[in-house]
Amino acid sequence: MKAEIDAVTDDGAGGGTPPARKSEFFKRLFSTKLDKSTRRARLIAWAFMLIYCAIAGKLIYFGLLPTSPQGSYRGVSETIAAARPDILDRNGEILATDIKVTSVFADPRQIIDRDEAVDQLTSVLTDLDPRELREKLGWHRGFVWIKRAITPQQRQEIYHLGLPGVGFMQENKRVYPNGPLAAQVLGYANIDGVGISGLEKYIDEQGLSALNIAGFKVTRDDLKPVVTSLDLRATYALRDELVKGIAKFKAKAGAAAILNVDTGEVVAMASIPDFNPNEPAEALDPNRINRMTVGVYEMGSTFKALTIAMALDAGKVTLNSRLDARQSLRYGHFTIHDFHATHRILTVPEVFVHSSNIGTAKMALMVGVDGHQAFLRKMGQLTRLRTELPESAAPLVPKHWGELNTMTIAFGQGLNVAPLQALMGVGALVNGGFMIKPTFLKRSREDAMKLAPRVIKPLTSEEICYLMRINAEIGSAKKANIKGYFVGGKTGTADKIIHGRYSKDKVFTTFMAVVPADKPKYLYLTLLDEPQGLPETYGYHTAAWNAGVITGKIIVRTAPLFNIAPQPGLPPEPFPLLAKIGYTAANMPATSGGE
């Protein structure tokens, strides 16, 4: 019995493998016989082949998908990679440029847990709406934007989230380093790099958008910078004085510009309130329009320069002519009177200096309705002014133009024009008589003169310069008569039309100044919408007390930037053509003390 039990135990009670069998198994496994090793090699080779076939099949599957995260990324990258040229001021200072920013996108098909992705992304991008993001990530498409132009810190935080289906892309972003300076001239480009207004839109219209649509990929280095006519320094000074003036005189709005009368270049411009093109939503406010080109207004007595030039050039009057302003001028049920009536006979210079509505209307009637219309059309006042800025407004011209219209338009009421349009007209009066269309791009005198027809005689031009000069010496433009710069000027105050009727207490004031009056180079224009009278202005809210004051301060700050140095005395013979015809009074100070 014991022997039997021992035999059972030796056989491996509990089902164990006998030591002899284990040894035999390992010998066979590591055997080096040729037939057995060949079978193992074939087995291993087939196993690897199956693995590689599975990998290759998967790669082919991904390659045949209609869209993929990488494919979507590439398509959008090509769409947004188009750059825009730098915009520079006339001295090479950057006004607008591109920078590289990072944007975050997602392929909703690769998002594993949409709710988790929304929670984590909104924890970093706190300004995102979770509901909108969840909806985006539920779309059945290969590419959706999560947020454009994120900060480097936000990129790092999102990267460390490790979310599948979320990626980053570098794209161009348009920036305006000077904020609101020249905003209405530059306009702005949207987040997709498309010019929406101003010079930005003009650049697209010159062929940039066509290149992008055609699929040509361009970089900033491929594009020549756009050099504007603007002087950044002068624009800053002009805007600064305009903002302070609007606040001081409690006006609703205002605008100002400086025109080079020899080239037609607009060297500075501002319209307040303006906007920051880095925050383009501000530009949608209708109160932030460019009042120099989009607004149309009755320009008041600044228009008298055009009327008197018309009469002088037509030979209807001379500087020695006299006009009777003793009585108001009646036409049917309408009566025209002077704001500061002299009740006497006036010479042409006195009509200008005293800003006589009566005298100016009589001169317009001497030329006649047809002649008046023809002259204003020649001066560019009856058609829309077209410049590089796409935004412009057509003048409001009377449908039925009769003698009464000629009389009122003569002194700046009854015809609404864009202020830049009026600036262009007066510029032609003082630059020797050439109509030079304004431009916002840098150009030379030679290029400007290629398309500059003569509109008045040289003598007429000098006569207007003389009239503007004596008005600065002894007339309404005295507050802009900055010592040493031989300034000439003209004020304009127009009653605003409210609900179809002229208001008795709301005005629109304008002021034009030429520097220097003997050899005009720059023409200044300042306008204010509803300025208020102050104790220091004795309650007056007319142009001489507000727009004229602002223009004087702008001249002081900008003339040195244009290399116009103040002169210690008066020019020896400022108006030589008038001296030749015997009008010697033009070359003598209008007051005994001179300046």
PDB file of C-alpha atoms in Angstrom, residues 107 148 257 391 469 529:
ATOM      1  CA  ASP A 107     -11.980  69.950 -35.690  1.00  0.00           C
ATOM      2  CA  ARG A 148      -8.920  84.636 -33.158  1.00  0.00           C
ATOM      3  CA  ALA A 257      -7.687 119.728 -42.088  1.00  0.00           C
ATOM      4  CA  GLU A 391     -16.588 107.525 -48.345  1.00  0.00           C
ATOM      5  CA  ARG A 469      -4.627 139.039 -45.395  1.00  0.00           C
ATOM      6  CA  ASP A 529     -20.939 121.961 -34.892  1.00  0.00           C
TER       7      ASP A 529
END
